[in-house]
Coordinates of N, CA and C in Angstrom, one line a residue:
X75 N 0.8 -1.2 0.0 CA 0.0 0.0 0.0 C 0.9 1.3 0.0
X76 N 1.9 1.2 0.8 CA 2.8 2.4 0.9 C 3.5 2.6 -0.5
X77 N 3.9 1.5 -1.2 CA 4.5 1.6 -2.5 C 3.5 2.3 -3.5
X78 N 2.3 1.9 -3.4 CA 1.3 2.4 -4.3 C 1.1 3.9 -4.1
X79 N 1.0 4.3 -2.8 CA 0.9 5.7 -2.5 C 2.1 6.5 -2.9
X80 N 3.3 6.0 -2.8 CA 4.5 6.6 -3.2 C 4.5 6.9 -4.7
X81 N 4.1 5.8 -5.4 CA 4.1 5.9 -6.9 C 3.1 6.9 -7.4
X82 N 1.9 7.0 -6.7 CA 0.9 7.9 -7.1 C 1.3 9.3 -6.8
X83 N 2.0 9.6 -5.7 CA 2.5 10.9 -5.3 C 3.5 11.4 -6.3
X84 N 4.4 10.4 -6.7 CA 5.5 10.8 -7.7 C 4.9 11.1 -9.0
X85 N 3.8 10.4 -9.4 CA 3.1 10.7 -10.7 C 2.5 12.0 -10.7
X86 N 1.9 12.4 -9.6 CA 1.2 13.7 -9.5 C 2.3 14.8 -9.6
X87 N 3.4 14.6 -8.9 CA 4.5 15.6 -8.9 C 5.0 15.8 -10.4
X88 N 5.2 14.7 -11.1 CA 5.7 14.8 -12.4 C 4.7 15.5 -13.4
X89 N 3.4 15.2 -13.2 CA 2.4 15.8 -14.1 C 2.3 17.3 -13.8
X90 N 2.5 17.7 -12.5 CA 2.5 19.1 -12.1 C 3.6 19.9 -12.7
X91 N 4.8 19.2 -12.9 CA 6.0 19.9 -13.4 C 6.0 19.9 -14.9
X92 N 5.1 19.2 -15.6 CA 5.1 19.2 -17.1 C 4.8 20.6 -17.6
X93 N 5.4 21.0 -18.7 CA 5.1 22.3 -19.3 C 3.9 22.2 -20.2
X94 N 3.0 23.1 -20.1 CA 1.8 23.2 -20.9 C 2.1 24.0 -22.1
X95 N 1.9 23.5 -23.3 CA 2.1 24.2 -24.6 C 0.8 24.9 -25.0
X96 N 0.8 26.2 -24.8 CA -0.3 27.0 -25.2 C -0.3 27.3 -26.7
X97 N -1.5 27.2 -27.3 CA -1.7 27.5 -28.7 C -1.5 29.0 -28.9
X98 N -0.9 29.4 -30.0 CA -0.8 30.9 -30.3 C -2.2 31.4 -30.6
X99 N -2.4 32.6 -30.0 CA -3.7 33.3 -30.2 C -3.7 34.1 -31.5
X100 N -4.9 34.7 -31.8 CA -5.0 35.6 -32.9 C -4.4 37.0 -32.6
X101 N -3.5 37.5 -33.4 CA -2.9 38.8 -33.1 C -3.9 39.9 -33.2
X102 N -3.7 40.9 -32.4 CA -4.5 42.1 -32.3 C -4.5 42.8 -33.7
X103 N -5.6 43.2 -34.2 CA -5.6 44.0 -35.4 C -6.6 45.2 -35.2
X104 N -6.2 46.3 -35.8 CA -7.1 47.5 -35.7 C -8.2 47.3 -36.8
X105 N -9.4 47.7 -36.4 CA -10.5 47.7 -37.4 C -11.2 49.0 -37.5
X106 N -11.8 49.3 -38.6 CA -12.5 50.6 -38.7 C -13.8 50.6 -37.9
X107 N -14.0 51.4 -36.9 CA -15.2 51.4 -36.1 C -16.4 51.7 -36.8
X108 N -16.3 52.3 -38.0 CA -17.5 52.6 -38.8 C -18.0 51.5 -39.7
X109 N -17.3 50.3 -39.7 CA -17.7 49.2 -40.5 C -17.9 48.0 -39.6
X110 N -18.5 47.0 -40.2 CA -18.8 45.7 -39.5 C -17.5 45.0 -39.2
X111 N -17.2 44.7 -38.0 CA -16.0 44.0 -37.6 C -16.1 42.5 -37.6
X112 N -15.0 41.8 -37.3 CA -15.1 40.3 -37.3 C -15.9 39.8 -36.2
X113 N -16.1 40.5 -35.1 CA -17.0 40.0 -34.0 C -18.3 40.8 -34.1
X114 N -19.4 40.1 -34.4 CA -20.6 40.8 -34.6 C -21.8 40.0 -34.0
X115 N -22.8 40.7 -33.6 CA -24.0 40.1 -33.0 C -25.2 40.9 -33.4
X116 N -26.3 40.8 -32.5 CA -27.5 41.4 -32.9 C -27.7 42.7 -32.0
X117 N -26.7 43.1 -31.2 CA -26.9 44.3 -30.4 C -26.4 45.5 -31.1
X118 N -26.3 46.6 -30.3 CA -25.8 47.9 -30.8 C -24.3 47.9 -30.8
X119 N -23.7 48.1 -32.0 CA -22.2 48.0 -32.2 C -21.7 49.4 -32.6
X120 N -20.3 49.4 -32.8 CA -19.7 50.7 -33.1 C -20.2 51.4 -34.3
X121 N -20.4 50.6 -35.4 CA -20.9 51.2 -36.6 C -22.3 51.8 -36.5
X122 N -23.1 51.2 -35.6 CA -24.4 51.7 -35.4 C -24.4 53.0 -34.6
X123 N -23.5 53.1 -33.6 CA -23.3 54.4 -32.9 C -22.8 55.5 -33.8
X124 N -21.8 55.2 -34.6 CA -21.3 56.2 -35.5 C -22.4 56.7 -36.5
X125 N -23.1 55.7 -37.1 CA -24.1 56.1 -38.1 C -25.2 56.9 -37.5
X126 N -25.7 56.5 -36.3 CA -26.9 57.1 -35.7 C -26.5 58.5 -35.2
X127 N -25.3 58.7 -34.6 CA -25.0 60.0 -34.0 C -24.7 61.0 -35.2
X128 N -24.1 60.5 -36.3 CA -23.9 61.4 -37.4 C -25.2 61.8 -38.0
X129 N -26.2 60.9 -38.1 CA -27.5 61.2 -38.7 C -28.2 62.2 -37.8
X130 N -28.2 62.0 -36.5 CA -28.9 62.8 -35.5 C -28.3 64.2 -35.5
X131 N -27.0 64.3 -35.6 CA -26.3 65.6 -35.6 C -26.7 66.4 -36.8
X132 N -26.7 65.8 -38.0 CA -27.1 66.5 -39.2 C -28.6 67.0 -39.1
X133 N -29.4 66.1 -38.5 CA -30.8 66.5 -38.4 C -31.0 67.6 -37.4
X134 N -30.3 67.6 -36.3 CA -30.5 68.7 -35.3 C -30.0 70.0 -35.8
X135 N -28.9 70.0 -36.6 CA -28.4 71.2 -37.2 C -29.3 71.8 -38.2
X136 N -30.3 71.0 -38.7 CA -31.2 71.6 -39.7 C -32.5 72.1 -39.0
X137 N -32.6 72.0 -37.7 CA -33.7 72.5 -36.9 C -33.5 74.0 -36.6
X138 N -34.3 74.9 -37.1 CA -34.1 76.3 -36.9 C -34.0 76.8 -35.4
X139 N -34.9 76.2 -34.6 CA -34.9 76.6 -33.2 C -33.7 76.2 -32.4
X140 N -32.9 75.2 -33.0 CA -31.7 74.8 -32.3 C -30.5 75.4 -32.9
X141 N -30.4 75.5 -34.2 CA -29.2 75.9 -34.9 C -29.4 77.2 -35.7
X142 N -30.6 77.8 -35.7 CA -30.9 78.9 -36.5 C -31.4 80.1 -35.7
X143 N -31.4 80.0 -34.4 CA -31.9 81.1 -33.6 C -31.0 82.3 -33.6
X144 N -31.6 83.5 -33.5 CA -30.8 84.8 -33.4 C -29.8 84.8 -32.3
X145 N -30.3 84.2 -31.1 CA -29.4 84.1 -30.0 C -29.2 82.6 -29.7
X146 N -28.0 82.1 -29.8 CA -27.7 80.7 -29.7 C -28.2 80.1 -28.4
X147 N -29.0 79.1 -28.4 CA -29.6 78.5 -27.2 C -28.6 77.7 -26.4
X148 N -28.8 77.6 -25.1 CA -28.0 76.7 -24.3 C -28.6 75.3 -24.3
X149 N -27.8 74.3 -24.7 CA -28.3 73.0 -24.8 C -27.5 72.0 -23.9
X150 N -28.2 71.0 -23.4 CA -27.5 70.0 -22.6 C -27.7 68.7 -23.3
X151 N -26.5 68.1 -23.6 CA -26.5 66.8 -24.3 C -25.7 65.8 -23.4
X152 N -26.4 65.0 -22.7 CA -25.8 64.0 -21.8 C -26.7 62.8 -21.7
X153 N -26.2 61.8 -20.9 CA -27.0 60.5 -20.8 C -27.9 60.5 -19.7
X154 N -28.1 61.6 -18.9 CA -29.0 61.6 -17.7 C -30.4 61.1 -18.0
X155 N -31.0 61.6 -19.1 CA -32.4 61.2 -19.4 C -32.5 60.4 -20.7
X156 N -31.4 59.7 -21.0 CA -31.3 58.9 -22.1 C -31.3 57.5 -21.6
X157 N -32.5 56.8 -21.6 CA -32.6 55.5 -20.9 C -32.5 54.3 -21.9
X158 N -32.1 53.2 -21.3 CA -32.0 52.0 -22.1 C -33.0 51.0 -21.5
X159 N -34.0 50.7 -22.3 CA -35.0 49.7 -22.0 C -34.9 48.5 -22.9
X160 N -33.8 48.4 -23.6 CA -33.7 47.3 -24.6 C -33.0 46.1 -23.9
X161 N -32.9 45.0 -24.7 CA -32.2 43.8 -24.2 C -30.7 43.9 -24.5
X162 N -30.3 45.0 -25.2 CA -28.8 45.2 -25.5 C -28.1 45.9 -24.3
X163 N -26.9 45.4 -24.0 CA -26.1 46.0 -23.0 C -25.3 47.1 -23.7
X164 N -25.5 48.4 -23.2 CA -24.8 49.5 -23.9 C -24.6 50.6 -22.9
X165 N -23.4 51.2 -22.9 CA -23.1 52.4 -22.1 C -23.7 53.6 -22.8
X166 N -24.8 54.2 -22.3 CA -25.5 55.3 -22.9 C -24.6 56.5 -23.2
X167 N -23.6 56.7 -22.4 CA -22.7 57.8 -22.6 C -21.9 57.7 -23.9
X168 N -21.7 56.4 -24.4 CA -21.0 56.2 -25.6 C -21.8 56.9 -26.8
X169 N -23.1 56.9 -26.7 CA -23.9 57.5 -27.7 C -24.0 59.1 -27.5
X170 N -24.3 59.5 -26.3 CA -24.5 60.9 -26.1 C -23.2 61.7 -26.1
X171 N -22.1 61.1 -25.6 CA -20.8 61.8 -25.7 C -20.4 62.1 -27.1
X172 N -20.6 61.1 -28.0 CA -20.2 61.3 -29.4 C -21.1 62.3 -30.1
X173 N -22.4 62.3 -29.7 CA -23.3 63.2 -30.3 C -23.0 64.6 -29.9
X174 N -22.7 64.8 -28.6 CA -22.3 66.2 -28.1 C -21.0 66.7 -28.8
X175 N -20.0 65.9 -28.8 CA -18.8 66.3 -29.4 C -18.9 66.7 -30.9
X176 N -19.7 65.8 -31.6 CA -19.9 66.1 -33.0 C -20.7 67.4 -33.2
X177 N -21.8 67.6 -32.4 CA -22.6 68.8 -32.5 C -21.8 70.1 -32.2
X178 N -20.9 70.0 -31.2 CA -20.2 71.2 -30.8 C -19.2 71.6 -31.9
X179 N -18.6 70.6 -32.5 CA -17.7 70.9 -33.6 C -18.4 71.5 -34.8
X180 N -19.6 70.9 -35.1 CA -20.3 71.3 -36.4 C -21.1 72.6 -36.2
X181 N -21.6 72.8 -34.9 CA -22.5 74.0 -34.7 C -21.8 75.3 -34.9
X182 N -20.5 75.4 -34.6 CA -19.7 76.6 -34.9 C -20.4 77.9 -34.3
X183 N -20.8 77.7 -33.0 CA -21.3 78.9 -32.3 C -22.8 79.0 -32.4
X184 N -23.5 78.2 -33.2 CA -24.9 78.3 -33.4 C -25.7 77.7 -32.2
X185 N -25.0 76.9 -31.4 CA -25.5 76.4 -30.1 C -24.4 76.5 -29.1
X186 N -24.8 76.8 -27.8 CA -23.9 76.8 -26.7 C -24.2 75.5 -25.9
X187 N -23.2 74.9 -25.4 CA -23.3 73.6 -24.7 C -23.0 73.7 -23.3
X188 N -23.9 73.3 -22.4 CA -23.8 73.4 -21.0 C -23.4 72.0 -20.5
X189 N -22.3 72.0 -19.7 CA -21.7 70.8 -19.2 C -22.4 70.4 -17.9
X190 N -23.6 70.0 -17.9 CA -24.3 69.7 -16.7 C -23.7 68.5 -16.0
X191 N -23.1 67.6 -16.8 CA -22.4 66.4 -16.2 C -21.2 66.8 -15.4
X192 N -20.7 68.1 -15.6 CA -19.5 68.6 -14.9 C -20.0 69.7 -13.9
X193 N -21.2 69.7 -13.5 CA -21.7 70.8 -12.7 C -21.1 70.8 -11.3
X194 N -20.8 69.6 -10.7 CA -20.2 69.6 -9.4 C -18.8 70.1 -9.4
X195 N -18.0 69.8 -10.5 CA -16.7 70.2 -10.7 C -16.6 71.8 -10.8
X196 N -17.6 72.3 -11.6 CA -17.6 73.8 -11.7 C -18.0 74.5 -10.4
X197 N -19.0 73.9 -9.7 CA -19.4 74.5 -8.4 C -18.3 74.5 -7.4
X198 N -17.5 73.4 -7.4 CA -16.4 73.3 -6.4 C -15.4 74.4 -6.7
X199 N -15.1 74.7 -8.0 CA -14.1 75.7 -8.3 C -14.6 77.1 -8.0
X200 N -15.9 77.3 -8.3 CA -16.5 78.6 -7.9 C -16.5 78.9 -6.4
X201 N -16.7 77.8 -5.6 CA -16.7 78.0 -4.2 C -15.3 78.4 -3.7
X202 N -14.2 77.7 -4.1 CA -12.9 78.0 -3.6 C -12.4 79.3 -4.1
X203 N -12.8 79.8 -5.3 CA -12.5 81.1 -5.8 C -13.1 82.2 -4.9
X204 N -14.4 82.0 -4.5 CA -15.1 83.0 -3.7 C -14.6 83.0 -2.3
X205 N -14.1 81.8 -1.8 CA -13.5 81.8 -0.5 C -12.1 82.3 -0.4
X206 N -11.5 82.6 -1.5 CA -10.2 83.2 -1.6 C -9.1 82.1 -1.5
X207 N -9.4 80.9 -1.6 CA -8.4 79.8 -1.5 C -7.6 79.8 -2.8
X208 N -8.1 80.3 -3.9 CA -7.4 80.5 -5.2 C -7.8 81.8 -5.8
X209 N -7.0 82.3 -6.8 CA -7.4 83.5 -7.4 C -8.6 83.4 -8.3
X210 N -9.0 84.4 -8.9 CA -10.3 84.4 -9.7 C -10.1 83.9 -11.1
X211 N -8.9 83.7 -11.5 CA -8.6 83.2 -12.8 C -8.8 84.3 -13.9
X212 N -8.8 83.9 -15.1 CA -8.9 84.9 -16.2 C -10.3 85.2 -16.7
X213 N -11.2 84.2 -16.6 CA -12.6 84.4 -17.0 C -13.3 85.3 -16.1
X214 N -14.2 86.1 -16.6 CA -15.0 87.0 -15.7 C -16.0 86.1 -14.8
X215 N -16.2 86.6 -13.6 CA -17.1 85.9 -12.7 C -18.5 85.9 -13.2
X216 N -19.2 84.8 -13.1 CA -20.6 84.6 -13.5 C -21.5 84.6 -12.2
X217 N -22.7 85.2 -12.4 CA -23.6 85.2 -11.2 C -24.0 83.7 -10.9
X218 N -24.1 82.9 -11.8 CA -24.5 81.5 -11.6 C -24.1 80.7 -12.8
X219 N -24.1 79.4 -12.7 CA -23.8 78.5 -13.8 C -24.9 78.7 -14.9
X220 N -24.6 78.4 -16.1 CA -25.6 78.6 -17.2 C -26.8 77.6 -17.0
X221 N -27.9 78.1 -17.3 CA -29.1 77.3 -17.3 C -29.3 76.8 -18.7
X222 N -30.0 75.6 -18.8 CA -30.3 75.1 -20.2 C -31.6 75.5 -20.7
X223 N -31.6 75.8 -22.0 CA -32.8 76.0 -22.8 C -33.5 74.8 -23.3
X224 N -32.6 73.8 -23.7 CA -33.1 72.6 -24.3 C -32.2 71.5 -23.7
X225 N -32.8 70.3 -23.5 CA -32.0 69.1 -23.0 C -32.4 67.9 -23.8
X226 N -31.3 67.1 -24.1 CA -31.6 65.8 -24.8 C -32.1 64.7 -23.9
X227 N -33.1 64.1 -24.4 CA -33.7 62.9 -23.7 C -33.8 61.8 -24.8
X228 N -34.2 60.6 -24.4 CA -34.4 59.6 -25.4 C -34.6 58.2 -24.7
X229 N -34.8 57.2 -25.6 CA -35.1 55.9 -25.1 C -34.6 54.9 -26.1
X230 N -34.0 53.8 -25.6 CA -33.6 52.6 -26.5 C -34.5 51.5 -26.1
X231 N -35.2 50.9 -27.1 CA -36.0 49.8 -26.9 C -35.7 48.7 -27.9
X232 N -36.2 47.5 -27.7 CA -35.9 46.4 -28.6 C -37.0 45.4 -28.6
X233 N -37.0 44.6 -29.6 CA -38.0 43.4 -29.7 C -37.2 42.2 -30.2
X234 N -37.2 41.2 -29.4 CA -36.4 40.0 -29.8 C -37.3 38.8 -30.2
X235 N -36.7 38.0 -31.1 CA -37.4 36.8 -31.6 C -36.3 35.7 -31.7
X236 N -36.7 34.5 -31.4 CA -35.7 33.4 -31.6 C -36.4 32.2 -32.1
X237 N -35.8 31.6 -33.1 CA -36.2 30.3 -33.7 C -35.6 29.2 -32.9
X238 N -36.4 28.4 -32.2 CA -35.8 27.4 -31.3 C -35.2 26.2 -32.1
X239 N -35.7 26.0 -33.4 CA -35.2 24.9 -34.2 C -33.8 25.3 -34.8
X240 N -33.7 26.4 -35.3 CA -32.4 26.8 -36.0 C -31.4 27.5 -35.0
X241 N -32.0 28.1 -33.9 CA -31.1 28.9 -33.0 C -30.9 30.3 -33.5
X242 N -31.6 30.7 -34.6 CA -31.5 32.0 -35.1 C -32.1 33.0 -34.2
X243 N -31.4 34.1 -33.9 CA -31.9 35.2 -33.1 C -32.1 36.5 -33.9
X244 N -33.2 37.1 -33.8 CA -33.4 38.4 -34.5 C -33.8 39.5 -33.5
X245 N -33.2 40.6 -33.6 CA -33.5 41.8 -32.7 C -33.7 43.0 -33.5
X246 N -34.9 43.6 -33.2 CA -35.2 45.0 -33.8 C -34.9 46.0 -32.7
X247 N -34.1 47.0 -33.0 CA -33.7 48.0 -32.1 C -34.2 49.4 -32.5
X248 N -34.8 50.1 -31.6 CA -35.3 51.4 -31.9 C -34.7 52.4 -30.9
X249 N -34.1 53.5 -31.4 CA -33.5 54.5 -30.6 C -34.2 55.9 -30.9
X250 N -34.8 56.5 -29.9 CA -35.5 57.7 -30.0 C -34.7 58.8 -29.3
X251 N -34.5 59.9 -30.0 CA -33.8 61.1 -29.5 C -34.8 62.3 -29.5
X252 N -34.9 63.0 -28.4 CA -35.8 64.2 -28.3 C -35.0 65.3 -27.6
X253 N -35.3 66.5 -28.1 CA -34.7 67.8 -27.5 C -35.9 68.5 -26.9
X254 N -35.9 68.7 -25.6 CA -37.1 69.3 -24.9 C -36.8 70.7 -24.4
X255 N -37.8 71.5 -24.6 CA -37.7 72.9 -24.0 C -37.8 72.8 -22.5
X256 N -36.9 73.3 -21.8 CA -36.8 73.2 -20.3 C -37.7 74.1 -19.5
X257 N -38.5 74.9 -20.2 CA -39.4 75.8 -19.6 C -40.9 75.3 -19.9
X258 N -41.1 75.0 -21.1 CA -42.5 74.6 -21.5 C -42.7 73.1 -21.7
X259 N -41.7 72.3 -21.7 CA -41.7 70.9 -21.9 C -42.1 70.5 -23.3
X260 N -42.0 71.5 -24.2 CA -42.3 71.2 -25.6 C -41.1 70.4 -26.3
X261 N -41.4 69.4 -27.0 CA -40.4 68.7 -27.8 C -40.1 69.5 -29.1
X262 N -39.0 70.2 -29.2 CA -38.7 71.0 -30.3 C -38.0 70.3 -31.5
X263 N -37.5 69.1 -31.2 CA -36.9 68.3 -32.2 C -36.9 66.8 -31.7
X264 N -37.2 65.9 -32.7 CA -37.1 64.5 -32.3 C -36.5 63.7 -33.5
X265 N -35.8 62.6 -33.3 CA -35.2 61.8 -34.3 C -35.3 60.3 -33.9
X266 N -35.3 59.5 -34.9 CA -35.4 58.1 -34.7 C -34.3 57.3 -35.5
X267 N -33.8 56.3 -34.9 CA -32.8 55.5 -35.6 C -33.2 54.0 -35.3
X268 N -33.3 53.2 -36.3 CA -33.8 51.8 -36.1 C -33.1 50.9 -37.0
X269 N -32.9 49.6 -36.5 CA -32.3 48.6 -37.4 C -32.7 47.2 -36.8
X270 N -32.6 46.2 -37.7 CA -32.9 44.9 -37.3 C -31.8 44.0 -37.7
X271 N -31.3 43.1 -36.8 CA -30.2 42.2 -37.1 C -30.6 40.8 -36.7
X272 N -30.0 39.8 -37.4 CA -30.3 38.4 -37.2 C -28.9 37.7 -37.2
X273 N -28.8 36.7 -36.3 CA -27.6 35.9 -36.2 C -27.9 34.5 -35.6
X274 N -27.1 33.5 -35.9 CA -27.3 32.2 -35.3 C -26.7 32.2 -33.9
X275 N -25.5 32.7 -33.8 CA -24.8 32.7 -32.5 C -24.5 34.2 -32.1
X276 N -25.1 34.6 -31.0 CA -25.0 36.0 -30.6 C -23.6 36.1 -29.8
X277 N -23.2 37.4 -29.6 CA -21.9 37.6 -28.9 C -22.3 38.2 -27.6
X278 N -21.2 38.3 -26.7 CA -21.4 38.9 -25.4 C -21.0 40.3 -25.4
X279 N -21.8 41.3 -25.1 CA -21.5 42.7 -25.1 C -21.1 43.1 -23.6
X280 N -20.1 43.9 -23.5 CA -19.7 44.4 -22.2 C -19.5 45.9 -22.2

């Protein structure tokens, strides 16, 4: 019995010391985010985000109350009121941040953008300036932070179907964008982006 235990222990030690040969993986490659990549599923992907934000940006810039007013309005574009009710896992800021950056570049002063997502940072700096902890800086003092005239809201929804025999999954995704008057609650602009995708094997989105 002792001999058997000794042989078994020696075998385990030898197997633990053996070198495992790992297979070489696929090397990293850059892909164009505006095109369909090698990993694809039925959810919202980079080419969808780029296409929809470009389309919404062009549409918003054609709305006279947003980009044609005599006095440029203060607009807030962030993910605070942009909700995801779909079965796709998506960081909403990926959509709203790209839309805001694109709008600000293209608007060329026709709209003024309020960084409500940075309100706490701004208020902290205003407080320490007024307390004398730091100097007043170069910009003139403001009575208060800018208020918004319009703010972006929206909703992402989806409808899923699955064929149990073939394993095929199909997902219809609808994304609604709305710019709301922050005094009257009037929707001054709205846009929709929609697509449907089907695949046998879906991927995991993170």
